[in-house]
Coordinates of C-alpha atoms and ligand atoms in Angstrom, one line a residue:
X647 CA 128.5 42.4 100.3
X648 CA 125.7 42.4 97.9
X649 CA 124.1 46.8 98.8
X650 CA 120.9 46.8 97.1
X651 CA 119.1 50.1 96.7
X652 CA 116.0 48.9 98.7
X653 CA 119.2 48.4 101.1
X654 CA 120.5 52.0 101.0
X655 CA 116.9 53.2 101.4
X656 CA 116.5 51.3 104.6
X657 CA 119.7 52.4 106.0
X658 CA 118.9 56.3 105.4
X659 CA 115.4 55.9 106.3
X660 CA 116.3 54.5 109.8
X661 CA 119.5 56.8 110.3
X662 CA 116.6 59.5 109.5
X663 CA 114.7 58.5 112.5
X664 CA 117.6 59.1 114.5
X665 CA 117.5 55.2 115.6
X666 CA 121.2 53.1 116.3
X667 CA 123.1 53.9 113.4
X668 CA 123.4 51.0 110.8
X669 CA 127.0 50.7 109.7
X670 CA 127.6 49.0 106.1
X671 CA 131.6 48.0 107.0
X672 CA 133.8 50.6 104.9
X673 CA 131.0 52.9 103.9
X674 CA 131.1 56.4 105.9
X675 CA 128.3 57.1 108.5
X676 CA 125.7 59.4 107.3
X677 CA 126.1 62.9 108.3
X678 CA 123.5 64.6 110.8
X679 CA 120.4 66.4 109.1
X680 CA 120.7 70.0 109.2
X681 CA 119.6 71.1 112.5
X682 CA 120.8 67.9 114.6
X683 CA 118.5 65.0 115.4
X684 CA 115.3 64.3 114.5
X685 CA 114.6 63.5 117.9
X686 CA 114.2 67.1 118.5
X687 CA 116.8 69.0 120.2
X688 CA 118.3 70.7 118.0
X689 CA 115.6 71.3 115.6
X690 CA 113.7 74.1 118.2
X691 CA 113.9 77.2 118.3
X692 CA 114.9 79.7 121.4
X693 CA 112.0 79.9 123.4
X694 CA 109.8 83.2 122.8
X695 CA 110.5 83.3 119.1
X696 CA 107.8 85.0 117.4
X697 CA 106.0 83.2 115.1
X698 CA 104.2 85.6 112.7
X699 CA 102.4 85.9 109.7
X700 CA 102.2 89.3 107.1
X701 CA 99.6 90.7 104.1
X702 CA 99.9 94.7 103.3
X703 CA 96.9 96.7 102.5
X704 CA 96.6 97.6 98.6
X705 CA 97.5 93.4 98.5
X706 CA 94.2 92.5 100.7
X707 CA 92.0 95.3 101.7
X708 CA 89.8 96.0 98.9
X709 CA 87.4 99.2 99.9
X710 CA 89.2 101.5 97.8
X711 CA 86.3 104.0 97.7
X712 CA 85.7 103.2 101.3
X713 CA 85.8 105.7 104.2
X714 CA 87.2 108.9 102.2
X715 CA 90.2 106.6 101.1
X716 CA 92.4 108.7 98.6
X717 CA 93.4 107.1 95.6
X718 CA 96.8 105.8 94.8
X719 CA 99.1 105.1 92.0
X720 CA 98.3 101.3 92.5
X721 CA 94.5 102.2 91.7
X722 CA 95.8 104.4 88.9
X723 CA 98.3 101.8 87.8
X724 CA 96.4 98.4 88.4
X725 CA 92.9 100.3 86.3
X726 CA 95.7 101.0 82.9
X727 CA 95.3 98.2 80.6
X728 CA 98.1 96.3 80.0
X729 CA 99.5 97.0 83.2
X730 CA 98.5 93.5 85.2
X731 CA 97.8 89.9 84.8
X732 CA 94.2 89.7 83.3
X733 CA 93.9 93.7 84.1
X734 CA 93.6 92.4 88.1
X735 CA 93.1 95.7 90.3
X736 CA 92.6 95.3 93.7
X737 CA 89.3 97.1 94.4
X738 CA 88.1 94.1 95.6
X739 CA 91.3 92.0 97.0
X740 CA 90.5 90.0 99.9
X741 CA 87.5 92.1 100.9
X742 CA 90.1 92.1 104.4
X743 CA 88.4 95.6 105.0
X744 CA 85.0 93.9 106.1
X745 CA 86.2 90.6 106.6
X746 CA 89.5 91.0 108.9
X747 CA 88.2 89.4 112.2
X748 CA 87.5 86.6 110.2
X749 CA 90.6 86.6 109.3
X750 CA 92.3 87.3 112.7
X751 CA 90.3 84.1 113.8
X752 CA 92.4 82.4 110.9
X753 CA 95.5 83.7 112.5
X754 CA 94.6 82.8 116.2
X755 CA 93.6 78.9 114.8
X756 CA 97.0 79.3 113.0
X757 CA 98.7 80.0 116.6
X758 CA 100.7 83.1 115.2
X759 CA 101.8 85.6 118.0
X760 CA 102.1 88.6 115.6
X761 CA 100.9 89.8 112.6
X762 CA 102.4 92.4 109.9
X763 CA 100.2 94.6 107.9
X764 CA 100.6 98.2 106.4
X765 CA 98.3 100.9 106.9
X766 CA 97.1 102.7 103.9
X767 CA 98.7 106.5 103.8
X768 CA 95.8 107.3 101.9
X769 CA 93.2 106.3 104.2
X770 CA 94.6 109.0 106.6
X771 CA 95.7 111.2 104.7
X772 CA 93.5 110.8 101.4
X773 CA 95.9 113.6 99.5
X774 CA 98.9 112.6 101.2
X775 CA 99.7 116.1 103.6
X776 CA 96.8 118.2 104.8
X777 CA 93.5 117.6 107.1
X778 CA 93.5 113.6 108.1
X779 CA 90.5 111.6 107.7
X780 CA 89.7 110.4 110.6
X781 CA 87.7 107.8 109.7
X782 CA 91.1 106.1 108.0
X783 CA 93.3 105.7 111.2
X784 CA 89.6 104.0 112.7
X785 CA 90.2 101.1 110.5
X786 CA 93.8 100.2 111.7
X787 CA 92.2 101.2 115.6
X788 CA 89.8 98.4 114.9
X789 CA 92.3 96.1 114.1
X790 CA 94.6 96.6 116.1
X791 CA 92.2 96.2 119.0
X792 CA 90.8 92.9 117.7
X793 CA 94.4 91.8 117.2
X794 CA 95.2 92.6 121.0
X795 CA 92.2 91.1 121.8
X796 CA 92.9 87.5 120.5
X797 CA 96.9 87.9 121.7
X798 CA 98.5 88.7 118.6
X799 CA 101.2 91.6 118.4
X800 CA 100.5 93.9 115.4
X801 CA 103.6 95.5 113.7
X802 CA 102.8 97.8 111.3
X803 CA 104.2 98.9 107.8
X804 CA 103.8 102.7 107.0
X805 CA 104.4 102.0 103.3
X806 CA 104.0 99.4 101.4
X807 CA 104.0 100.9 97.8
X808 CA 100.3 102.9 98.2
X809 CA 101.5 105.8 97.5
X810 CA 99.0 108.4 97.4
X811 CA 98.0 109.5 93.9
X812 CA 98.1 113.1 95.0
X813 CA 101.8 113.2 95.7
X814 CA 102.4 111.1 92.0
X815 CA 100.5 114.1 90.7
X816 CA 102.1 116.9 92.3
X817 CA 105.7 116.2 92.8
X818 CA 106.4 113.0 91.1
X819 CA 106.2 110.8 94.1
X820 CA 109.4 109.7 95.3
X821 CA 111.3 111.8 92.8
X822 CA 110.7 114.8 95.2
X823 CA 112.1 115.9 98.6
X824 CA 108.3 116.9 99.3
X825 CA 107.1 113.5 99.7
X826 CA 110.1 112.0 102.1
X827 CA 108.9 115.3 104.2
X828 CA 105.2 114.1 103.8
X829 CA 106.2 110.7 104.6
X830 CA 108.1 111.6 108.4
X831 CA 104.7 113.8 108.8
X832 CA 102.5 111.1 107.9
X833 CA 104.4 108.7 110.1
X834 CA 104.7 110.9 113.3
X835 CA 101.2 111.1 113.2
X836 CA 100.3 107.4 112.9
X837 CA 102.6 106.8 115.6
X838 CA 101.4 109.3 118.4
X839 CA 98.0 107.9 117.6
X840 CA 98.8 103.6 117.7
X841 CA 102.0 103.7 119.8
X842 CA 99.8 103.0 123.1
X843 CA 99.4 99.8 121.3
X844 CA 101.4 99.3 118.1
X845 CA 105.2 98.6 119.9
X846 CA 106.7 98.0 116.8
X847 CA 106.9 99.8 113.4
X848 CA 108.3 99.4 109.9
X849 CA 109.0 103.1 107.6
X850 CA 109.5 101.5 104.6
X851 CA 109.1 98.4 102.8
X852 CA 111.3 96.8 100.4
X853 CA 112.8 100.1 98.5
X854 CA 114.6 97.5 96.5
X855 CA 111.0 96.6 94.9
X856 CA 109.1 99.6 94.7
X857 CA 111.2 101.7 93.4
X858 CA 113.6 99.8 91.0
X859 CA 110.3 98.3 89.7
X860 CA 108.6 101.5 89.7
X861 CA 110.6 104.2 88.8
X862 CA 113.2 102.7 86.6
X863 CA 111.4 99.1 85.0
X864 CA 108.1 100.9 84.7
X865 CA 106.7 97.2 85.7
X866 CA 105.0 98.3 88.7
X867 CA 103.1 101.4 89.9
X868 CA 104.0 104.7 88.7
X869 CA 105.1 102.6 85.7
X870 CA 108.2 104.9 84.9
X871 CA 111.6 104.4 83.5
X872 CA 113.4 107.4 84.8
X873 CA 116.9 108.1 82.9
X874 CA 119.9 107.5 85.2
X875 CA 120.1 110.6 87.5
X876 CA 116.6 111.3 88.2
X877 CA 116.3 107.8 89.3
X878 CA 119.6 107.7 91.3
X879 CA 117.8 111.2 93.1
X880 CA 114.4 108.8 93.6
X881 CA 116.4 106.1 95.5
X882 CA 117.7 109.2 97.5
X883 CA 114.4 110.5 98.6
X884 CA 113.0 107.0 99.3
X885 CA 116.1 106.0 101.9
X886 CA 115.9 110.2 103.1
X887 CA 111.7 109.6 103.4
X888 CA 112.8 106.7 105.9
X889 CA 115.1 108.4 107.9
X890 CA 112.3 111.5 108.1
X891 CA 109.9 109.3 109.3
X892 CA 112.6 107.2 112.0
X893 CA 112.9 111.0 113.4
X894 CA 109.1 111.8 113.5
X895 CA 108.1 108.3 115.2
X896 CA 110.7 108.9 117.7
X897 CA 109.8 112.8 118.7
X898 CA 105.9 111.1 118.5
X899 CA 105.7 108.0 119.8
X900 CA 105.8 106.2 123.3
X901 CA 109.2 105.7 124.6
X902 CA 108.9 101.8 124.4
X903 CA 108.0 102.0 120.6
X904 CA 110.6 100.0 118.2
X905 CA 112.1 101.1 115.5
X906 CA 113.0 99.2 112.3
X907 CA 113.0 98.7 108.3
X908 CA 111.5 95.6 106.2
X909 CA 114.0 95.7 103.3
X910 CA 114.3 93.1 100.6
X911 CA 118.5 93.4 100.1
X912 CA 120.3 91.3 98.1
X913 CA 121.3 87.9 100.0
X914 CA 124.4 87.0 99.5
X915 CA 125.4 83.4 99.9
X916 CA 128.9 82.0 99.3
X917 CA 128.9 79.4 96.6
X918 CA 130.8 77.4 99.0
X919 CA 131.3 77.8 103.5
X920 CA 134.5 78.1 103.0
X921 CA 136.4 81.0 104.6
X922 CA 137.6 83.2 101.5
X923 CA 133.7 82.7 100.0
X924 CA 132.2 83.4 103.2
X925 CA 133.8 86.7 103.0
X926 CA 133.2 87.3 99.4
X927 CA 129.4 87.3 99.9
X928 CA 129.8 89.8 103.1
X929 CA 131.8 92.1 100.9
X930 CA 129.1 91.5 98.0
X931 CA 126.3 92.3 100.3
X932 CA 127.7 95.9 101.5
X933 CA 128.5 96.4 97.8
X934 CA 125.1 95.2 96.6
X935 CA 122.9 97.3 98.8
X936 CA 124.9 100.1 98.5
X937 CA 121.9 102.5 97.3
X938 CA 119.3 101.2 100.6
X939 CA 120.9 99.1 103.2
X940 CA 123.7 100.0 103.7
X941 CA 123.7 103.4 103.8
X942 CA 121.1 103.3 105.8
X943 CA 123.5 101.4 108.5
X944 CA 126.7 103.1 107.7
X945 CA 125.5 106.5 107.1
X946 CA 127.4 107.1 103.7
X947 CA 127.1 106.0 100.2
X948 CA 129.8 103.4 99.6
X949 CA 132.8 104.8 97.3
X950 CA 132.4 102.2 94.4
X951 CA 129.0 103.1 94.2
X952 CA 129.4 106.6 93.9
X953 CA 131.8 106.4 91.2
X954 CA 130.1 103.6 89.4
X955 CA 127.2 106.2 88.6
X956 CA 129.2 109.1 88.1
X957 CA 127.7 112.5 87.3
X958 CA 124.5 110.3 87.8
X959 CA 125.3 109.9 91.5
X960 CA 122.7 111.0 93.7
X961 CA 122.4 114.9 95.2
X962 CA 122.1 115.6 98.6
X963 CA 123.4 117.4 101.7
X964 CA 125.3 115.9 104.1
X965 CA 122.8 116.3 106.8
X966 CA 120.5 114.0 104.8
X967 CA 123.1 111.2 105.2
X968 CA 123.0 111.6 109.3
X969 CA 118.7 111.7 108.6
X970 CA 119.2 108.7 106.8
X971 CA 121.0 106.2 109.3
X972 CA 119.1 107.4 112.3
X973 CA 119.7 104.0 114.7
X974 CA 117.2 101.8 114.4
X975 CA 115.7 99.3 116.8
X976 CA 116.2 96.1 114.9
X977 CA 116.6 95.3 111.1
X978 CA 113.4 93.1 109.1
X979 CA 115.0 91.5 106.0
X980 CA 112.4 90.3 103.3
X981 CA 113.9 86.6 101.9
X982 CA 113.4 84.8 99.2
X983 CA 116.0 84.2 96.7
X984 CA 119.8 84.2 96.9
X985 CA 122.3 85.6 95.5
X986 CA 125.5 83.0 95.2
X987 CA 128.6 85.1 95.6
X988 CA 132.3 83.8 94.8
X989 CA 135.6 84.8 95.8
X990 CA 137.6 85.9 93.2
X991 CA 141.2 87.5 94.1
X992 CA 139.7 90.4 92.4
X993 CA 140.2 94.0 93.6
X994 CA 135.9 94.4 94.2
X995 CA 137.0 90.6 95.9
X996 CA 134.0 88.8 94.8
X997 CA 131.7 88.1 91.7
X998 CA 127.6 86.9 91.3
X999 CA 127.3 83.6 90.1
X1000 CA 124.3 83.6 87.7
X1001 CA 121.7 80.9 88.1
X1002 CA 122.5 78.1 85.8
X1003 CA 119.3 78.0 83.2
X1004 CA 118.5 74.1 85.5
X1005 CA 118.5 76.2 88.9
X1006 CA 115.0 75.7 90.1
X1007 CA 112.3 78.0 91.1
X1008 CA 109.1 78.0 92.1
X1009 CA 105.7 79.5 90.8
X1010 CA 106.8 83.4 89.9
X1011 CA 109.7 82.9 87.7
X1012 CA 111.8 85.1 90.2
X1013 CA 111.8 83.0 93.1
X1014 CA 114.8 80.5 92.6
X1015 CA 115.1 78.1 95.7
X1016 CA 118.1 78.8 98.2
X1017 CA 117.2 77.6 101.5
X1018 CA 120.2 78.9 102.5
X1019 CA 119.1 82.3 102.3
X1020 CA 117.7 82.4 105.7
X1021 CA 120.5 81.3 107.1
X1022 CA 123.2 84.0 105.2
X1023 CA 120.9 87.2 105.0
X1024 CA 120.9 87.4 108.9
X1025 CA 123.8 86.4 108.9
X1026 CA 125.8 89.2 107.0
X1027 CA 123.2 91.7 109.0
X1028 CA 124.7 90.7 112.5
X1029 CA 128.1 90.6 110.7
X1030 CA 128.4 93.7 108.6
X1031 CA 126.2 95.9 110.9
X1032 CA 126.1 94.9 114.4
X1033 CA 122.6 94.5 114.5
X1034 CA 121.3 93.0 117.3
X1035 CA 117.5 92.4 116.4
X1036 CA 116.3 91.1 113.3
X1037 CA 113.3 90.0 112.4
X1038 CA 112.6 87.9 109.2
X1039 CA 110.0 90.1 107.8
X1040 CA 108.9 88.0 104.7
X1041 CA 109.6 84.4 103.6
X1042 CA 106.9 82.2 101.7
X1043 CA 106.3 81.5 98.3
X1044 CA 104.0 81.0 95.5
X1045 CA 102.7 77.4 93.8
X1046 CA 100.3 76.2 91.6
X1047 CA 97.8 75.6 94.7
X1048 CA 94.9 73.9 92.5
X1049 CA 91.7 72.7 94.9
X1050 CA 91.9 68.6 95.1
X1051 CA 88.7 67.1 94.8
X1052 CA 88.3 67.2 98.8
X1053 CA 88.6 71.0 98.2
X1054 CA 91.6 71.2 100.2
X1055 CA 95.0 72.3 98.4
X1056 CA 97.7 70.1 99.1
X1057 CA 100.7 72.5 98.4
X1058 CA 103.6 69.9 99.3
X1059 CA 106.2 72.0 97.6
X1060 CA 105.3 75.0 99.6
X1061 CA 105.8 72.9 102.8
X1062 CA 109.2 71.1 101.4
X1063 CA 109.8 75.0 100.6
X1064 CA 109.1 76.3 103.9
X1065 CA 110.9 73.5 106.1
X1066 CA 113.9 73.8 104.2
X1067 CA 113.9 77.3 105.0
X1068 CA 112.9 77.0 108.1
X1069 CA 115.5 74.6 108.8
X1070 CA 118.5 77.2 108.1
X1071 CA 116.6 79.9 110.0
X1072 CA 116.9 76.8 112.8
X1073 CA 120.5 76.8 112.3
X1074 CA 121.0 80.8 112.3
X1075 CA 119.5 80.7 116.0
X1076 CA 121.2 78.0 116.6
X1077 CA 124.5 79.3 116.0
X1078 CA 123.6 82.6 118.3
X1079 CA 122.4 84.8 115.4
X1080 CA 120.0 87.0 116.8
X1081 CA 117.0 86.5 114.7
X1082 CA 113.9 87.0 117.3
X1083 CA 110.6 86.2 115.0
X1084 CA 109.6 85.2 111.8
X1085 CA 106.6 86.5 109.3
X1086 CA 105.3 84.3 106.7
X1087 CA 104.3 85.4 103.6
X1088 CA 101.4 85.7 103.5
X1089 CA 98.1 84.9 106.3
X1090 CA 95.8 84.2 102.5
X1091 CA 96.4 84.4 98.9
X1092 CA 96.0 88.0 98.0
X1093 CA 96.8 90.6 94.6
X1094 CA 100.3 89.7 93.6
X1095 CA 100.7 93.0 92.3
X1096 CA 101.8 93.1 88.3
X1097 CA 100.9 89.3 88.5
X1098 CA 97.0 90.6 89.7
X1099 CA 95.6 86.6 91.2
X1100 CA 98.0 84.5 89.7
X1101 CA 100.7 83.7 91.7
X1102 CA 99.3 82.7 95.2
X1103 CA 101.5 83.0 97.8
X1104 CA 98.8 82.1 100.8
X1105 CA 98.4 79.8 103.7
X1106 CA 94.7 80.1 103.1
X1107 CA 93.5 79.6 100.1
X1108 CA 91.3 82.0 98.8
X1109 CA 88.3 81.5 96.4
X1110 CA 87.9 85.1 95.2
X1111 CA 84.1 84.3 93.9
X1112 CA 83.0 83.7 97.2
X1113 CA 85.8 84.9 99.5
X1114 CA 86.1 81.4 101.4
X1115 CA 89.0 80.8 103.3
X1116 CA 90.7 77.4 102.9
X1117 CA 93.7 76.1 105.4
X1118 CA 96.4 74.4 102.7
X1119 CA 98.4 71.6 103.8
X1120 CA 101.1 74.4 104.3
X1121 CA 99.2 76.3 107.4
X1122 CA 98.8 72.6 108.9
X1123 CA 102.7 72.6 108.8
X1124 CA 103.0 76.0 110.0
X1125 CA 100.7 75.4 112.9
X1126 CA 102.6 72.1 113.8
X1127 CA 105.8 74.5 113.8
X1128 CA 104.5 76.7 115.5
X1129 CA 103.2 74.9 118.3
X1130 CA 106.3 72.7 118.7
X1131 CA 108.5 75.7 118.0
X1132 CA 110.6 73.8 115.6
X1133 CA 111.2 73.0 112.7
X1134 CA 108.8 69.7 111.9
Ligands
LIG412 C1 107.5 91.2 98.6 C2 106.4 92.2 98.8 O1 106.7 92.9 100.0 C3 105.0 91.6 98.8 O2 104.2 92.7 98.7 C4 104.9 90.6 97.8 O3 103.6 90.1 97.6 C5 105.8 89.4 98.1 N1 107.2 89.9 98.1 C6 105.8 88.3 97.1 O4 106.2 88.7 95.8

């Protein structure tokens, strides 16, 4: 029989809308899409999965001067030239300050049930520790009131890299013991105060950002490149600064408060499902997040790690260990890019495969494609750890996003992005994973840190002459999944 390609196209096309399979005689069937049929079933999600979306303050708020805000080494770091794209600061940012019920009227047409931002540490406390400013914690009130008000679940981020300037000054920021006490103080007051209405909270976000790209590649804010030890001591105080504040929210907060971490760990995904890879990339992702994760789950540094840096290793008591992996309520995992793991009969029993020069990313350099991310980071979680709660607490990504003449931004490779993800998230609840809700990053473009306004990342597209608001293609596909709660 004469199979043209027209042919071929036909047959997948139909077999893709889930119609009677059309059998070419001694050609295989074609396997199921990922998820199941396209008729639905297995493409939902469990019912009550929450359907979030996430910004952080320095990235949208603007009003830095605003309200006896403090400043912080972002201001300091983002006002050095040199330091960001086109010297971007965030001064301005998404003027969210003044603007966020506009923007939680973006959210509600969105349909999201919840919505992640951090609260500024220097807004309430402008010098980190002392008297609070009390017109700080009013902001996040107001939010959080408007939020409840249009049905959306706030869970809030104590830190998401403001630190305040004050603490840079005086003790070196995270290089001191002082701050992760000022941290736990600052928390355990945030949380007496929102914990009538704030139900779940996030310490720390991403240690595996902030301070490896602030303390050791100098490439974000404080900009330093510590030698070995000191820095080894800074990851120390960051994961000890998270336990201090799991301790103060508890003794603070009402009893039905939750408890958890947004962390962006390495995701280790086995080159291939088969058995002895599989178990490679769990191995790899203890090993790999040695310094954060996991002994922030298992309550110890990991051996290899502590003799891979040596007289470098970190200092500390052994109380600070038991501080450190206080239980948690649930686990958030930031996802975006994998990390393919092989097994290799080695002792360690796995090695990283390096992205071939061809593996494909999209608009920040960083952020190769690996669907299967979503599906394997949870994965190894429930695995490694036991955890019974995780949240996906950032997945999105960042494209060219250029206006069409319509003025609408038709960002199809952020939608083929997200529904690929989507779809393995699809198949991590589906096999019984416990992932309960998922935030996308982000609600609106915003300040991309050391890349200032160039890489968007948004839903909305913002025009940061006039502030406008734009829905992309990609928040009509959101909304879609949302309100089908599937993956469409
Ligand atoms: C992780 C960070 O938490 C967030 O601030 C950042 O904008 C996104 N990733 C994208 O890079």
């Amino acid at each position: 029989m004469k199979f043209s390609r027209r042919d071929f196209a036909k047959i997948v096309g139909t077999a893709a809308l889930g119609s009677a399979t059309v059998n070419v005689a001694g050609a295989e069937p074609p396997l199921p899409a990922i998820g199941g049929t396209a008729a639905g079933g297995q493409r939902t999600f469990p019912d009550g999965f929450l359907w979030g979306s996430a910004t952080a303050s320095y990235q949208v708020e603007g009003a830095v001067k605003e309200d006896g805000r403090g400043p912080t080494i972002w201001d300091t770091f983002s006002h050095t030239p040199g330091k960001t794209v086109n010297g971007a600061t965030g001064d301005v940012a998404d003027d969210h300050y003044h603007r966020f019920k506009g923007d939680i009227a973006l959210m509600k047409a969105l349909g999201v049930r919840s919505y992640r931002f951090s609260i500024a540490w220097s807004r309430v406390f402008p010098t980190g520790t002392g008297s609070p400013n009390p017109k700080g914690l009013d902001f996040y009130n107001k939010l959080v009131d408007e939020l409840l008000k249009n049905g959306i679940q706030p869970f809030a981020t104590l830190y998401h890299w403001d630190l305040p300037q004050a603490l840079q000054d005086k003790n070196g920021g995270w290089e001191s013991r002082d701050t992760s006490e000022a941290f736990g103080n600052y928390a355990g007051y945030v949380g007496e105060r929102l914990s009538d209405r704030v139900k779940h909270f996030f310490t720390i976000n991403e240690f595996g950002a902030f301070v490896e790209l602030g303390y050791n590649l100098g490439i974000h804010a404080p900009g330093l490149k510590l030698p070995k030890g000191r820095f080894n001591q800074t990851r120390h105080h960051a994961v000890l600064g998270h336990g201090l504040a799991v301790q103060a929210l508890r003794a603070k907060c009402k009893q039905d408060t939750k408890i958890g971490i947004a962390e962006n760990m390495a995701i280790c995904v086995p080159v291939i499902e088969t058995p002895e890879h599989i178990k490679a990339a769990e191995e790899a992702c203890r090993q790999l997040n040695a310094q954060y994760m996991t002994v922030i789950q298992e309550g110890k540094y990991t051996k290899e790690y502590l003799a891979a840096q040596g007289a470098d290793a970190p200092k500390f008591m052994d109380a600070d260990l038991k501080t450190i992996s206080s239980p948690l309520d649930f686990v958030g995992i930031n996802i975006y890019t994998p990390t393919y793991v092989r097994a290799d009969g080695s002792k360690k029993g796995f090695q990283v495969v390096p992205h071939p020069a061809t593996f494909p990313h999209m608009a920040s350099q960083w952020l190769s494609i690996g669907p299967e991310a979503l599906y394997w980071g949870p994965h190894n979680v429930n695995k490694l750890w036991n955890v019974k709660e995780i949240y996906i607490t950032e997945n999105g990504c960042s494209s060219s996003d250029i206006p069409a003449a319509d003025g609408k931004v038709y960002d199809t490779d952020r939608v083929m992005f997200l529904r690929n993800y989507l779809s393995h998230l699809q198949r991590a609840t589906s096999d019984g994973i416990p992932v309960k809700g998922y935030f996308l990053w982000s609600l609106m473009d915003n300040f991309e840190w050391a890349d200032g306004y160039t890489n968007r990342f948004g839903l909305h597209y913002v025009d940061y002459e006039t502030q406008k608001r734009t829905p992309k293609l990609s928040a009509d596909f959101y909304k879609q999944v949302i309100a089908r709660n599937m993956v469409v």
